[in-house]
Amino acid sequence: MSMKETLRQRIKEMTALIGVSGAEWDVARYCRDALEGYVDKVEVLPNGIVIASKKGAHPGPKIMVTAHMDEVGYIVKSVDAKGFLFFDKIGGATEACLPGRKVLVKGSKGVIPGVVGVRAGHLLTPEQMAKPQTVGQSYVDICVSSKEEAEALGITVGAQIVPDSPCTEMHDPDYMTTRAADCRVLCSIIIETMKVLKAEDIHGEVFAVFNILEESTVNSIGGAILAVRPDYGLFLDTIPCGDVPDCNFEKELPVALKKGPVILLSQQLAAAFMCAGSHPALVNALRESAAATGAKHQEFAFNGAGYATDAVGAVRLGMAVVSMAVPRRFSHSPVEILHMDDVVDAQKIVEDFLKKAVDLSL
């Protein structure tokens, strides 16, 4: 099977998992199991971070490659006497996409279907029609008649809620739409890259880190850094696209599908005083890997917007970082769209990059 088809299958499997930020356990179990037998060591830290390592045949640095396992979503905050679920948002999920959607509710006894209720259209006032329904106004109907029935299904406070939006191929099957592309696509790339990396190709030791809580805080990566003590790291994520009618491509977001993964020169979430710049030697190494493998790539400095990756949590610990992201449309919605050519090119660059021993001297 080609790498494209291997990655396609892996992405379908990983986006089918439910792992809202703070409840990534099923995804962690999947990543651990997928790599057992293909790496020298794989462990799960007490907080759920998965770390897999592979030693090289040549001396060199400790290299971290990482992506986050969690997804934006929702969590049950209360169940009323009739069994309706009230919930809060976890991470930056797009609320406007939620009313009237089918959802999946994951409790202690498995996953059951539900629907986000909407006020009957016949009863809406003009003012209500003009305003989007918020999470605070919403509830989930799981078609039970009491709180006790909901509890018997394992649905209680703390249950996870995600849109029921399975990975689907478009008319051109290399376009795929799904929830949780952010960041299961990059987790898939890391898994497949670690499987094909050979000891004789590695200088030093490669650590694959599958992180938690990125969608709600970018500070949890510190646990992995303290455990590994890497010399530098490649931080993988997704990035929004500006190749759509509601975005000014040239001025606002010059990122497009089918043009390759994006090397992030810098990133800033100004409202939260978060910022990270990619180390110039690591940026050059990614450029060299793209040229060596024939992979397309884009470059962007993503500042002055609501965007930050785990790299901003790493630089404060003294780590040299570089970020690369796979473009996808409609970020943090149930219908994120990606293109498999970008995924394949990203995998080529990651694999070649991990075979290098980059000199960080300026």
Coordinates of C-alpha atoms in Angstrom, one line a residue:
M1 CA 0.0 0.0 0.0
S2 CA 1.3 3.5 -0.9
M3 CA 2.1 6.0 1.9
K4 CA -0.9 8.1 0.7
E5 CA -3.3 5.2 1.2
T6 CA -1.7 4.2 4.5
L7 CA -2.1 7.7 5.8
R8 CA -5.7 8.0 4.4
Q9 CA -6.7 4.9 6.4
R10 CA -4.9 6.1 9.5
I11 CA -6.6 9.5 9.4
K12 CA -10.0 7.8 9.0
E13 CA -9.3 5.7 12.1
M14 CA -7.9 8.5 14.2
T15 CA -10.7 11.0 13.4
A16 CA -13.2 8.4 14.4
L17 CA -11.9 8.5 18.0
I18 CA -13.3 10.9 20.6
G19 CA -10.8 12.8 22.6
V20 CA -12.0 16.3 23.7
S21 CA -9.3 18.3 25.4
G22 CA -8.7 16.9 28.8
A23 CA -10.1 13.5 28.0
E24 CA -7.6 12.1 25.4
W25 CA -7.4 8.6 26.9
D26 CA -8.8 6.7 23.9
V27 CA -6.5 8.5 21.5
A28 CA -3.5 7.9 23.8
R29 CA -4.3 4.2 23.9
Y30 CA -4.6 4.1 20.1
C31 CA -1.2 5.8 19.6
R32 CA 0.5 3.6 22.1
D33 CA -0.9 0.4 20.5
A34 CA -0.1 1.6 17.0
L35 CA 3.6 2.0 17.8
E36 CA 4.3 -1.0 20.0
G37 CA 6.7 -3.2 18.2
Y38 CA 7.9 -0.4 15.8
V39 CA 9.9 1.7 18.3
D40 CA 12.4 1.0 21.0
K41 CA 10.1 2.2 23.8
V42 CA 6.6 3.7 24.2
E43 CA 5.2 4.9 27.4
V44 CA 2.2 6.9 28.6
L45 CA 2.9 9.6 31.2
P46 CA 0.5 9.8 34.2
N47 CA -1.3 12.8 32.6
G48 CA -1.9 10.9 29.3
I49 CA 1.0 12.2 27.1
V50 CA 2.4 9.4 24.9
I51 CA 6.1 9.3 24.3
A52 CA 7.7 6.8 21.8
S53 CA 11.4 6.7 21.1
K54 CA 13.7 5.2 18.6
K55 CA 17.5 5.3 19.0
G56 CA 19.8 5.9 16.0
A57 CA 22.9 4.0 14.9
H58 CA 24.8 7.3 14.9
P59 CA 25.6 9.8 17.6
G60 CA 23.6 13.0 17.7
P61 CA 20.9 15.1 19.4
K62 CA 17.6 14.3 21.1
I63 CA 15.0 15.3 18.6
M64 CA 11.3 15.7 19.5
V65 CA 8.5 15.6 17.0
T66 CA 5.1 16.3 18.4
A67 CA 1.4 16.8 17.6
H68 CA -1.6 17.0 20.0
M69 CA -4.2 14.3 20.4
D70 CA -7.1 16.4 21.7
E71 CA -9.9 18.1 19.8
V72 CA -12.2 20.9 20.4
G73 CA -15.7 19.9 21.6
Y74 CA -18.1 20.0 24.4
I75 CA -18.7 18.5 27.9
V76 CA -21.9 17.8 29.8
K77 CA -22.3 20.1 32.8
S78 CA -25.7 18.9 34.0
V79 CA -28.6 16.5 33.2
D80 CA -32.1 17.7 34.0
A81 CA -34.9 15.6 35.3
K82 CA -36.2 14.8 31.8
G83 CA -32.7 13.6 30.7
F84 CA -31.8 16.6 28.5
L85 CA -28.1 17.4 28.6
F86 CA -26.7 20.9 29.1
F87 CA -23.1 21.5 28.2
D88 CA -20.1 23.8 27.9
K89 CA -17.5 24.4 25.2
I90 CA -14.0 23.0 25.5
G91 CA -11.5 24.8 23.3
G92 CA -12.3 27.1 20.4
A93 CA -15.1 25.1 18.7
T94 CA -17.2 27.1 16.3
E95 CA -20.6 27.5 18.1
A96 CA -22.5 28.6 15.0
C97 CA -22.0 25.1 13.5
L98 CA -23.7 23.3 16.4
P99 CA -27.5 24.0 16.6
G100 CA -29.6 21.2 15.0
R101 CA -26.6 18.9 14.4
K102 CA -26.4 15.2 15.2
V103 CA -23.8 14.6 17.9
L104 CA -22.0 11.7 19.6
V105 CA -22.1 11.6 23.4
K106 CA -19.4 9.5 25.1
G107 CA -20.1 8.4 28.6
S108 CA -18.8 5.7 30.9
K109 CA -20.6 2.9 29.0
G110 CA -19.7 4.0 25.4
V111 CA -21.0 6.3 22.7
I112 CA -24.7 7.1 22.1
P113 CA -26.2 9.4 19.5
G114 CA -27.9 12.7 20.3
V115 CA -29.2 15.9 18.7
V116 CA -28.6 19.5 19.6
G117 CA -32.1 20.9 20.1
V118 CA -33.3 24.1 18.4
R119 CA -36.3 26.2 19.2
A120 CA -39.1 25.3 16.7
G121 CA -38.9 27.5 13.7
H122 CA -42.6 28.4 13.9
L123 CA -42.0 30.0 17.3
L124 CA -38.9 32.0 16.5
T125 CA -39.3 35.8 16.7
P126 CA -37.5 38.0 14.2
E127 CA -34.9 38.9 16.8
Q128 CA -34.2 35.2 17.6
M129 CA -33.9 34.4 13.9
A130 CA -31.3 37.1 13.5
K131 CA -29.0 35.8 16.3
P132 CA -27.1 32.5 16.3
Q133 CA -28.0 30.0 19.0
T134 CA -25.2 29.9 21.6
V135 CA -23.9 27.0 23.7
G136 CA -25.5 28.6 26.7
Q137 CA -28.9 28.4 25.0
S138 CA -28.5 24.8 23.8
Y139 CA -29.1 21.3 25.0
V140 CA -28.7 17.8 23.7
D141 CA -31.6 15.4 23.3
I142 CA -30.6 11.7 23.6
C143 CA -34.2 10.5 23.5
V144 CA -34.6 9.4 27.1
S145 CA -37.4 10.4 29.5
S146 CA -35.5 10.9 32.8
K147 CA -32.1 11.6 34.3
E148 CA -32.1 8.1 35.6
E149 CA -32.4 6.7 32.1
A150 CA -29.5 8.9 30.9
E151 CA -27.4 7.7 33.9
A152 CA -28.2 4.0 33.0
L153 CA -26.6 4.7 29.6
G154 CA -23.5 6.0 31.3
I155 CA -24.3 9.7 30.5
T156 CA -23.5 11.9 33.4
V157 CA -21.7 15.2 34.2
G158 CA -18.3 15.1 32.4
A159 CA -19.5 13.1 29.3
Q160 CA -17.9 14.3 26.1
I161 CA -19.8 15.6 23.2
V162 CA -18.6 16.0 19.6
P163 CA -20.4 16.6 16.3
D164 CA -21.3 13.4 14.4
S165 CA -19.2 14.2 11.4
P166 CA -17.2 11.1 10.1
C167 CA -14.3 11.4 7.7
T168 CA -15.7 11.5 4.2
E169 CA -14.1 11.7 0.8
M170 CA -15.4 14.3 -1.6
H171 CA -16.0 13.8 -5.3
D172 CA -12.2 14.0 -5.7
P173 CA -11.2 11.5 -2.9
D174 CA -8.0 13.4 -2.1
Y175 CA -10.2 16.0 -0.6
M176 CA -11.4 14.8 2.8
T177 CA -13.8 16.4 5.3
T178 CA -14.0 15.5 8.9
R179 CA -14.0 16.8 12.5
A180 CA -10.8 16.5 14.5
A181 CA -8.5 16.9 11.5
D182 CA -6.8 19.2 14.0
C183 CA -4.6 17.4 15.0
R184 CA -5.2 13.7 14.3
V185 CA -3.9 14.2 10.8
L186 CA -0.4 15.1 12.2
C187 CA -0.6 12.3 14.8
S188 CA -1.2 10.0 11.8
I189 CA 1.9 11.4 10.1
I190 CA 4.0 10.8 13.2
I191 CA 2.9 7.2 13.6
E192 CA 3.6 6.3 10.0
T193 CA 6.9 8.1 10.0
M194 CA 8.1 6.4 13.2
K195 CA 7.2 3.0 11.7
V196 CA 9.4 3.5 8.6
L197 CA 12.4 5.3 10.3
K198 CA 15.4 2.9 10.6
A199 CA 18.1 3.1 13.2
E200 CA 20.8 3.5 10.5
D201 CA 19.0 6.7 9.3
I202 CA 18.9 8.4 12.7
H203 CA 21.6 10.5 14.3
G204 CA 20.9 10.6 18.0
E205 CA 17.4 9.7 19.2
V206 CA 14.0 10.6 18.0
F207 CA 11.1 11.1 20.4
A208 CA 7.6 11.1 19.1
V209 CA 5.3 13.0 21.6
F210 CA 1.5 12.8 21.3
N211 CA 0.5 15.7 23.5
I212 CA -2.7 16.7 25.4
L213 CA -4.7 19.8 26.2
E214 CA -3.4 21.9 23.2
E215 CA -6.9 23.1 22.4
S216 CA -7.4 24.5 25.9
T217 CA -3.9 25.4 26.9
V218 CA -0.5 25.2 25.3
N219 CA 1.4 24.6 28.5
S220 CA 1.1 20.8 28.9
I221 CA 3.9 20.1 26.5
G222 CA 6.2 21.0 29.4
G223 CA 5.6 17.6 30.9
A224 CA 7.0 15.9 27.8
I225 CA 10.0 18.3 27.6
L226 CA 10.9 17.6 31.2
A227 CA 10.7 13.9 30.6
V228 CA 12.7 13.9 27.3
R229 CA 15.0 16.9 27.7
P230 CA 15.2 17.3 23.8
D231 CA 17.8 19.5 22.1
Y232 CA 15.2 20.8 19.7
G233 CA 11.7 20.0 18.4
L234 CA 9.5 19.9 15.4
F235 CA 5.9 21.0 16.3
L236 CA 3.2 19.7 13.9
D237 CA -0.3 21.1 13.7
T238 CA -2.9 22.2 11.2
I239 CA -3.4 25.8 9.9
P240 CA -6.4 27.6 8.5
C241 CA -6.7 28.3 4.8
G242 CA -7.3 31.7 3.1
D243 CA -8.3 30.2 -0.2
V244 CA -12.0 30.7 0.4
P245 CA -14.4 33.6 -0.5
D246 CA -14.7 34.9 3.1
C247 CA -11.0 35.6 3.5
N248 CA -8.6 38.0 1.8
F249 CA -5.9 35.6 0.6
E250 CA -3.1 38.1 0.0
K251 CA -3.6 40.4 2.9
E252 CA -5.0 38.1 5.6
L253 CA -4.0 34.5 5.2
P254 CA -1.9 33.5 2.1
V255 CA -2.3 29.7 2.8
A256 CA -4.0 27.3 0.3
L257 CA -4.8 23.7 -0.1
K258 CA -2.6 21.6 -2.5
K259 CA 0.4 23.9 -2.1
G260 CA 2.1 21.8 0.6
P261 CA 2.5 22.0 4.4
V262 CA 3.3 25.4 5.9
I263 CA 6.6 26.2 7.6
L264 CA 5.6 28.7 10.4
L265 CA 8.3 31.3 10.7
S266 CA 6.5 32.8 13.7
Q267 CA 3.2 32.6 15.6
Q268 CA 1.5 34.9 18.0
L269 CA -1.7 34.8 20.0
A270 CA -1.5 38.4 21.0
A271 CA -4.5 38.5 23.3
A272 CA -2.9 35.8 25.6
F273 CA 0.7 37.2 25.3
M274 CA 1.8 34.0 23.5
C275 CA 4.5 34.1 20.9
A276 CA 7.1 31.8 19.4
G277 CA 9.7 32.2 16.6
S278 CA 11.1 29.2 14.7
H279 CA 14.8 28.7 15.0
P280 CA 16.5 29.8 11.7
A281 CA 18.6 26.6 11.5
L282 CA 15.6 24.4 11.9
V283 CA 13.6 26.4 9.3
N284 CA 16.5 25.9 6.9
A285 CA 16.6 22.2 7.7
L286 CA 12.9 21.9 6.8
R287 CA 13.5 23.8 3.6
E288 CA 16.3 21.5 2.7
S289 CA 14.1 18.4 3.4
A290 CA 11.4 19.8 1.2
A291 CA 13.9 20.3 -1.6
A292 CA 15.5 16.9 -1.1
T293 CA 12.2 15.0 -1.3
G294 CA 10.5 17.1 -3.9
A295 CA 7.7 18.1 -1.5
K296 CA 5.8 21.3 -2.0
H297 CA 5.8 23.7 1.0
Q298 CA 4.5 27.2 1.9
E299 CA 5.8 29.6 4.5
F300 CA 3.9 32.0 6.7
A301 CA 4.3 34.3 9.7
F302 CA 1.0 33.9 11.6
N303 CA 0.8 36.9 13.9
G304 CA -1.9 39.2 15.0
A305 CA -4.5 36.4 15.0
G306 CA -5.9 33.7 17.3
Y307 CA -3.3 31.1 16.5
A308 CA -0.7 29.3 18.6
T309 CA 0.7 25.8 18.8
D310 CA 2.4 23.9 21.5
A311 CA 5.7 25.6 20.4
V312 CA 4.8 28.6 22.4
G313 CA 4.7 26.4 25.5
A314 CA 8.1 25.0 24.7
V315 CA 10.1 28.1 24.0
R316 CA 9.6 29.3 27.6
L317 CA 11.5 26.2 28.7
G318 CA 14.5 27.1 26.7
M319 CA 13.8 24.8 23.8
A320 CA 14.7 25.5 20.1
V321 CA 11.5 25.0 18.1
V322 CA 10.2 25.0 14.6
S323 CA 6.5 24.5 13.5
M324 CA 5.0 23.1 10.4
A325 CA 1.3 22.8 9.7
V326 CA -1.0 21.0 7.2
P327 CA -3.5 23.4 5.7
R328 CA -7.2 22.8 6.2
R329 CA -10.3 24.8 5.5
F330 CA -13.0 25.6 8.0
S331 CA -10.9 25.3 11.2
H332 CA -12.5 24.2 14.4
S333 CA -15.7 23.2 12.6
P334 CA -17.2 19.7 12.1
V335 CA -16.3 19.9 8.4
E336 CA -12.6 20.7 8.2
I337 CA -11.4 20.0 4.7
L338 CA -7.8 18.8 3.9
H339 CA -6.0 17.5 0.8
M340 CA -4.1 14.3 0.8
D341 CA -1.3 15.7 -1.3
D342 CA -0.5 18.1 1.5
V343 CA -0.5 15.3 4.0
V344 CA 1.9 13.2 1.9
D345 CA 4.3 16.1 1.3
A346 CA 4.3 16.8 5.1
Q347 CA 5.2 13.2 5.8
K348 CA 8.1 13.3 3.3
I349 CA 9.5 16.5 5.0
V350 CA 9.1 15.1 8.5
E351 CA 10.8 11.8 7.7
D352 CA 13.8 13.5 6.0
F353 CA 14.0 16.2 8.8
L354 CA 14.2 13.5 11.5
K355 CA 17.2 11.9 9.8
K356 CA 19.3 15.1 10.2
A357 CA 21.4 16.3 13.1
V358 CA 20.8 20.0 12.9
D359 CA 23.6 22.4 14.1
L360 CA 21.9 25.1 16.1
S361 CA 24.8 27.4 16.4
L362 CA 24.1 30.9 15.1

